[in-house]
mmCIF file of C-alpha atoms in Angstrom:
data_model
loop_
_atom_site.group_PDB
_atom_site.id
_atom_site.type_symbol
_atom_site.label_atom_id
_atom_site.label_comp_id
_atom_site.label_asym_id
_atom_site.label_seq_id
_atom_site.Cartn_x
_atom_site.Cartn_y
_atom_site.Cartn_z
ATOM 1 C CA UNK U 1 -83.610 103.625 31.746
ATOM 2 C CA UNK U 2 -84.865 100.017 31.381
ATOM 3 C CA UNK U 3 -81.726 99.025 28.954
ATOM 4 C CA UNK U 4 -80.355 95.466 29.030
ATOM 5 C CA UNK U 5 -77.173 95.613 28.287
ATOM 6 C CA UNK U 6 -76.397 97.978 31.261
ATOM 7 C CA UNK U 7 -76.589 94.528 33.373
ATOM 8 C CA UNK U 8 -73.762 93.521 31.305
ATOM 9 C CA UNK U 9 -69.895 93.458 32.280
ATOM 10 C CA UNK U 10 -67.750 95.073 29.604
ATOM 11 C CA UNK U 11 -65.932 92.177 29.069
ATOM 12 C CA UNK U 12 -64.699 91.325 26.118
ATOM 13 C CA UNK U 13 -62.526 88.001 24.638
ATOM 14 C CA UNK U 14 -58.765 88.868 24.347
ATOM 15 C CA UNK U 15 -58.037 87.928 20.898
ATOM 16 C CA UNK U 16 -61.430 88.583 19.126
ATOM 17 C CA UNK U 17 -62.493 91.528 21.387
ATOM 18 C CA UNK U 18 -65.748 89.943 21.052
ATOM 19 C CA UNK U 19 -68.185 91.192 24.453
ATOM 20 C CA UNK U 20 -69.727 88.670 26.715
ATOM 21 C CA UNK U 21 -73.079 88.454 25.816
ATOM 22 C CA UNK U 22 -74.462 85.911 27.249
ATOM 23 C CA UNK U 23 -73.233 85.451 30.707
ATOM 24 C CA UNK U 24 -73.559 87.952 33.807
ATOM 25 C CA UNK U 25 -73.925 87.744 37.781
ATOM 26 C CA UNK U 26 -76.601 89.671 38.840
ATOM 27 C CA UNK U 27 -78.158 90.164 42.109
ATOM 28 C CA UNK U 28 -82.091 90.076 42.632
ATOM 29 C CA UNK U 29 -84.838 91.444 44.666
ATOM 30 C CA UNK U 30 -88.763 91.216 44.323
ATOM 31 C CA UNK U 31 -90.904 94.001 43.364
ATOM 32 C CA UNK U 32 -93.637 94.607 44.893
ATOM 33 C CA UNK U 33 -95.602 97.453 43.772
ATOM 34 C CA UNK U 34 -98.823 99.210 45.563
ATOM 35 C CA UNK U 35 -100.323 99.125 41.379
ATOM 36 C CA UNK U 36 -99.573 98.224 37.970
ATOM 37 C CA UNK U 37 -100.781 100.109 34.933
ATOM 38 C CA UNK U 38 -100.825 98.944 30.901
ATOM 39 C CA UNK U 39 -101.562 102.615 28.547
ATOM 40 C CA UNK U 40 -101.853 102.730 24.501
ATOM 41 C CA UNK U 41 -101.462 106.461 23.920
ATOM 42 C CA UNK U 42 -101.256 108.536 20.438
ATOM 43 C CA UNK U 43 -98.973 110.889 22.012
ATOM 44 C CA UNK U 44 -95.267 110.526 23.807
ATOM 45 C CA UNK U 45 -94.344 110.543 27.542
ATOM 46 C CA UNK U 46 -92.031 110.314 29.788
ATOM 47 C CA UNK U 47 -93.305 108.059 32.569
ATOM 48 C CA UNK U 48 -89.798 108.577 34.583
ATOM 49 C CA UNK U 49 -91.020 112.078 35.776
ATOM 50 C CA UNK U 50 -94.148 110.361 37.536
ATOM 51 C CA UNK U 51 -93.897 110.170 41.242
ATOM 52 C CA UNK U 52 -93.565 107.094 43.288
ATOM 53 C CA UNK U 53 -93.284 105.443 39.711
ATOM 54 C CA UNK U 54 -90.930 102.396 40.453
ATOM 55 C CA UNK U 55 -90.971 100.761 36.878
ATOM 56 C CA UNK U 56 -91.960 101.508 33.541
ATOM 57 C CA UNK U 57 -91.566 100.195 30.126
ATOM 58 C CA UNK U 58 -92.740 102.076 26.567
ATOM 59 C CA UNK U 59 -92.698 100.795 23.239
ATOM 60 C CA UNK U 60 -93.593 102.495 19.791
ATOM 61 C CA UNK U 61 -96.603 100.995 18.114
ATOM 62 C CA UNK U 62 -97.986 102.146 14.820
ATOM 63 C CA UNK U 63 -99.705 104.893 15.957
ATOM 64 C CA UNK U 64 -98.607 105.627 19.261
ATOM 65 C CA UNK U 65 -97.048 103.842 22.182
ATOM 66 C CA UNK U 66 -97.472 101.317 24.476
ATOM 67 C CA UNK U 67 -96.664 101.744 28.583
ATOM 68 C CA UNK U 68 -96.286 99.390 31.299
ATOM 69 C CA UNK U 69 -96.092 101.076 34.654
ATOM 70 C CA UNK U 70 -95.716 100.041 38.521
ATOM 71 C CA UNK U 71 -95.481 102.506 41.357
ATOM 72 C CA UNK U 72 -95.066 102.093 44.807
ATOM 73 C CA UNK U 73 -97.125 105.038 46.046
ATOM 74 C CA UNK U 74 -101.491 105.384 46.678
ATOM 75 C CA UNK U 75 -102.515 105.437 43.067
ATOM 76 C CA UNK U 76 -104.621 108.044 41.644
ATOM 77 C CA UNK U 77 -105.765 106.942 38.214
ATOM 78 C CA UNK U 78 -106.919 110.100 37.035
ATOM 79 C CA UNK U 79 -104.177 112.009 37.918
ATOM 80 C CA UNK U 80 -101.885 109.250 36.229
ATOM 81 C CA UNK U 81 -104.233 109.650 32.933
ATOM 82 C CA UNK U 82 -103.484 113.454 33.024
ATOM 83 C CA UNK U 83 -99.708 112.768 33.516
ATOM 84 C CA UNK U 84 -99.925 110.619 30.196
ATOM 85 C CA UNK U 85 -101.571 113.160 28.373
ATOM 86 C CA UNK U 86 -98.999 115.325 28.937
ATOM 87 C CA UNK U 87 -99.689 118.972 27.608
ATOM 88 C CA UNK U 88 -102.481 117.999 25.533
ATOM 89 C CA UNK U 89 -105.959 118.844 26.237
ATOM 90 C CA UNK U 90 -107.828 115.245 26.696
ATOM 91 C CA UNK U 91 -111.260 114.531 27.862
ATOM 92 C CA UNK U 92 -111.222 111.775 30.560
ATOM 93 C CA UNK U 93 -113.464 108.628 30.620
ATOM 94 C CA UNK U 94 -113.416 106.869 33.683
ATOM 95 C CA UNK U 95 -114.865 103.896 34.512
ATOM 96 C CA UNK U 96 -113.696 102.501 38.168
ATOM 97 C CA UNK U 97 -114.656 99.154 40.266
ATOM 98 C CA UNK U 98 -113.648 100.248 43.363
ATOM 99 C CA UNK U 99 -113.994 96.772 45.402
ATOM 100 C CA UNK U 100 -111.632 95.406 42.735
ATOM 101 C CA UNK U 101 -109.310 98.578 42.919
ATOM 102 C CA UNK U 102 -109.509 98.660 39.050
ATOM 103 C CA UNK U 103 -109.779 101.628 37.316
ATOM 104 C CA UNK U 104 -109.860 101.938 33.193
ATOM 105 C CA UNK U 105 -109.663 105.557 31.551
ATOM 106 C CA UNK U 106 -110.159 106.386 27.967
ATOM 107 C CA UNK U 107 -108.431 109.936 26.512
ATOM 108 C CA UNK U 108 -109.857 111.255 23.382
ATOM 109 C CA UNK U 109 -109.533 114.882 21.974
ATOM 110 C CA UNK U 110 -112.048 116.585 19.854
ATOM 111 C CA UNK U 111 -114.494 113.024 19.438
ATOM 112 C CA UNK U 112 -111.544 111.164 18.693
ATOM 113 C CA UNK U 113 -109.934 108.424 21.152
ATOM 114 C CA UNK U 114 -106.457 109.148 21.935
ATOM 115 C CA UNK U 115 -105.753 106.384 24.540
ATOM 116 C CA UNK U 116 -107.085 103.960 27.208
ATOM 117 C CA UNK U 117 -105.568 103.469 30.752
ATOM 118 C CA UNK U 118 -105.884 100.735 32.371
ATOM 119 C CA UNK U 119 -104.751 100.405 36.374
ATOM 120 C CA UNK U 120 -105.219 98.302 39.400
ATOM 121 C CA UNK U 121 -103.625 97.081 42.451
ATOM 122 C CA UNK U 122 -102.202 93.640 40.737
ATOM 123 C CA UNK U 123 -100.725 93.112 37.360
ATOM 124 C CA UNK U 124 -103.422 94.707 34.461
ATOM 125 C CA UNK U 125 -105.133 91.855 32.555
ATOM 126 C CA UNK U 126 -106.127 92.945 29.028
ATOM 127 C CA UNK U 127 -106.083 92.097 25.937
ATOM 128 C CA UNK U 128 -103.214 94.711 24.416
ATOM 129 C CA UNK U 129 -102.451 94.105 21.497
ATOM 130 C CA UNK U 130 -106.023 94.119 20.780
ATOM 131 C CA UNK U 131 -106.351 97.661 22.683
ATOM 132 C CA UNK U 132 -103.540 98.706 20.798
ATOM 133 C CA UNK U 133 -104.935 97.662 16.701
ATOM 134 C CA UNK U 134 -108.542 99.119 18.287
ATOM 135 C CA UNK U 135 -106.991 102.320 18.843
ATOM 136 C CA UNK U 136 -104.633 102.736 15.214
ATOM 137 C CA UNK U 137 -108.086 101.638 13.940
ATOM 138 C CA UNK U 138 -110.065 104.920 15.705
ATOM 139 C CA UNK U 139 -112.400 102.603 17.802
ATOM 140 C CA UNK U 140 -114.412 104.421 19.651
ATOM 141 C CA UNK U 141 -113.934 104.710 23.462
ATOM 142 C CA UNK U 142 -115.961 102.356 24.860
ATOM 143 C CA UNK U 143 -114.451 99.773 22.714
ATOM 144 C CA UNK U 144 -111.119 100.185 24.045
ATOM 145 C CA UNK U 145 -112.243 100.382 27.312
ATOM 146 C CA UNK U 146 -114.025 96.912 26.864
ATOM 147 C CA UNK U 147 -109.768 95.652 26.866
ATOM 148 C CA UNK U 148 -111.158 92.605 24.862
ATOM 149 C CA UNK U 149 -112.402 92.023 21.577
ATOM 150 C CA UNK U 150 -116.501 90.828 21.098
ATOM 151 C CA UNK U 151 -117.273 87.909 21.681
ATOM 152 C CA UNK U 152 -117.446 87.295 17.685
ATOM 153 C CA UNK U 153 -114.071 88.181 17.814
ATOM 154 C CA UNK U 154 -111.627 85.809 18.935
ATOM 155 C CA UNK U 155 -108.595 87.237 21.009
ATOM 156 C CA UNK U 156 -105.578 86.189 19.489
ATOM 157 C CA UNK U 157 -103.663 86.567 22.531
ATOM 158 C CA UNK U 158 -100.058 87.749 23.022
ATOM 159 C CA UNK U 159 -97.609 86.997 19.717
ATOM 160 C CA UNK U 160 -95.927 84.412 19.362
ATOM 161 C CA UNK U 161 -94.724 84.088 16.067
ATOM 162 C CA UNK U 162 -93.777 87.414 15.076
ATOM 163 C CA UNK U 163 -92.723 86.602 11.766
ATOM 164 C CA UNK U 164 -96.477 86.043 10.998
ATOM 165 C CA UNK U 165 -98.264 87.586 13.315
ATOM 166 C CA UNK U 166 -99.950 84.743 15.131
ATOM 167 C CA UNK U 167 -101.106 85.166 18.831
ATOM 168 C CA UNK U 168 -101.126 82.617 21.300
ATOM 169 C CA UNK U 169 -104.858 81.883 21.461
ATOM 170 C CA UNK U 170 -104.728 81.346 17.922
ATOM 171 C CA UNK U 171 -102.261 78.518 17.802
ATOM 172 C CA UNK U 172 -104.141 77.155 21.313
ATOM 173 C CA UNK U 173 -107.627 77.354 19.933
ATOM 174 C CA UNK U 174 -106.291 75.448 16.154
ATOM 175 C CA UNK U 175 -104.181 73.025 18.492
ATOM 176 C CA UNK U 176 -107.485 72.115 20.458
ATOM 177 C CA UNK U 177 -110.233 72.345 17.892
ATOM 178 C CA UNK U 178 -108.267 71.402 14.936
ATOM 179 C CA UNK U 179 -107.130 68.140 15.968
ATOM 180 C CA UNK U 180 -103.359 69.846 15.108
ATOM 181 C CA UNK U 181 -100.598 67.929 16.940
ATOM 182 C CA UNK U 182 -97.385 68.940 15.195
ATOM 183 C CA UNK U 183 -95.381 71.662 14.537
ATOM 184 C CA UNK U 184 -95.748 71.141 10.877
ATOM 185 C CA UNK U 185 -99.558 70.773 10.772
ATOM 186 C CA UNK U 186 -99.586 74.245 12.767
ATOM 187 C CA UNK U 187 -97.202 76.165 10.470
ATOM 188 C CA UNK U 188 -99.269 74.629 7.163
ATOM 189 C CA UNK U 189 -102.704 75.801 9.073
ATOM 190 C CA UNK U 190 -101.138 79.635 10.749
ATOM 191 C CA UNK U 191 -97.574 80.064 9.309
ATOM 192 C CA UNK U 192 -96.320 79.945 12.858
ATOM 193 C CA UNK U 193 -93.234 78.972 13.056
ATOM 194 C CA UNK U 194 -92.551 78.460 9.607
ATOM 195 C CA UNK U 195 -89.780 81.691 9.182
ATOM 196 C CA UNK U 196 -87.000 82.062 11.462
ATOM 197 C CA UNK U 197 -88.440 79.402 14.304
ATOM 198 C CA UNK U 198 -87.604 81.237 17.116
ATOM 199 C CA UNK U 199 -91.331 80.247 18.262
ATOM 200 C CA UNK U 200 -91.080 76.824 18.016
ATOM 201 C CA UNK U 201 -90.663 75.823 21.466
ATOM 202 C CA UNK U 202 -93.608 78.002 22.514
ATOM 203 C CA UNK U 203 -95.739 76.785 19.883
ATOM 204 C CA UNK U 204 -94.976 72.880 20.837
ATOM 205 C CA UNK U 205 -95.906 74.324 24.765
ATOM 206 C CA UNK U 206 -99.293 75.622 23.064
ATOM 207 C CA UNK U 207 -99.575 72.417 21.097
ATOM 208 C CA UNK U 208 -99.020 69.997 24.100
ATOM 209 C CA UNK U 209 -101.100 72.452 26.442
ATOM 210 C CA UNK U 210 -104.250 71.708 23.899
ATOM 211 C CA UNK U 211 -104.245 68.211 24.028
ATOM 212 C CA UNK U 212 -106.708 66.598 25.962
ATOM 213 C CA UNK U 213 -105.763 64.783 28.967
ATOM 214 C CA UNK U 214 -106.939 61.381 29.544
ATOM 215 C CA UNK U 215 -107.403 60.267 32.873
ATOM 216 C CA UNK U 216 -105.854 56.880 34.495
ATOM 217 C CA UNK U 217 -107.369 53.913 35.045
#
């Protein structure tokens, strides 16, 4: 249901019959959502069957899948957890601030982690794609309910070069500690940006961002 293209006229060129990609009028609103929820799950769902659910977003991931969700309706975080599950018979770990509104649930089934939930009343800030690798990698529940790597172990951030890999943290942190300034010394330290360059512009963002900034006179 969250398809692209269906925002898309079915125009197409007269000659070539080629479709008009790039160029729509579309007609806005802002979302604002009673809470926000990011899951890494073994097993498949269907988050449209939820109710009050007003968005929702899944991707495969090498093990599992990856949700975003939004609904507009009084969360209940354990209920939602359950909903994920599906049919499957998963032991609940829940670990909830309530002055915060923040609730994080692991799933596991026989000893073995099946999934973390994480919810709140504001966009969810963790650390996915490390919650994601933590959970093809079997770690156990309290690790992916930590939503951050150790402190001995750097958080690459979201990816930006995909060709490679390489997070956003990782090109910020060699940017800034490195002394790296160009686009070339950061693709011949992290590869980033050194395939199909797609990334660049980010990467010169991440570069320029990690400069320091020298005050005036």
């Amino acid at each position: 249901e969250g398809r692209v293209d269906t925002t898309i006229p079915a125009a197409t060129d007269p000659v070539s019959g080629q479709p008009e990609l790039k160029g729509a009028a579309v007609q806005l609103s802002r979302l604002a959502p009673a809470w926000f929820a990011f899951a890494a799950t073994r097993c498949d769902w269907d988050p449209g069957a939820l109710p009050g659910l007003v968005y929702w977003a899944k991707a495969r991931t090498e093990q599992g899948w990856r949700i975003e969700l939004a609904g507009s309706t009084p969360l209940d975080a354990t209920a939602l957890a359950q909903h994920i599950s599906g049919h499957a018979r998963y032991d609940i770990t829940e670990i909830t601030d309530r002055r915060a509104g923040m609730t994080r649930l692991g799933l596991s089934a026989g000893g073995q982690p099946a999934g973390a939930v994480f919810a709140g009343p504001g966009p969810v800030e963790v650390a996915r794609d490390f919650v994601i690798e933590a959970l093809a990698q079997g770690a156990a529940i309290d690790v992916l309910l930590a939503g951050r790597p150790a402190a001995d172990q750097p958080d690459p951030g979201p990816t930006v070069c995909s060709c490679f890999s390489v997070g956003a943290h990782t090109i910020y942190r060699a940017a800034q500690e490195q002394g790296l300034t160009t686009l070339e010394e950061i693709g011949a330290a992290l590869n980033a940006g050194t395939n199909c360059g797609s990334c660049r512009p980010e990467v010169k963002r991440l570069i320029a961002a990690a400069q320091p900034r020298i005050a005036a006179e």
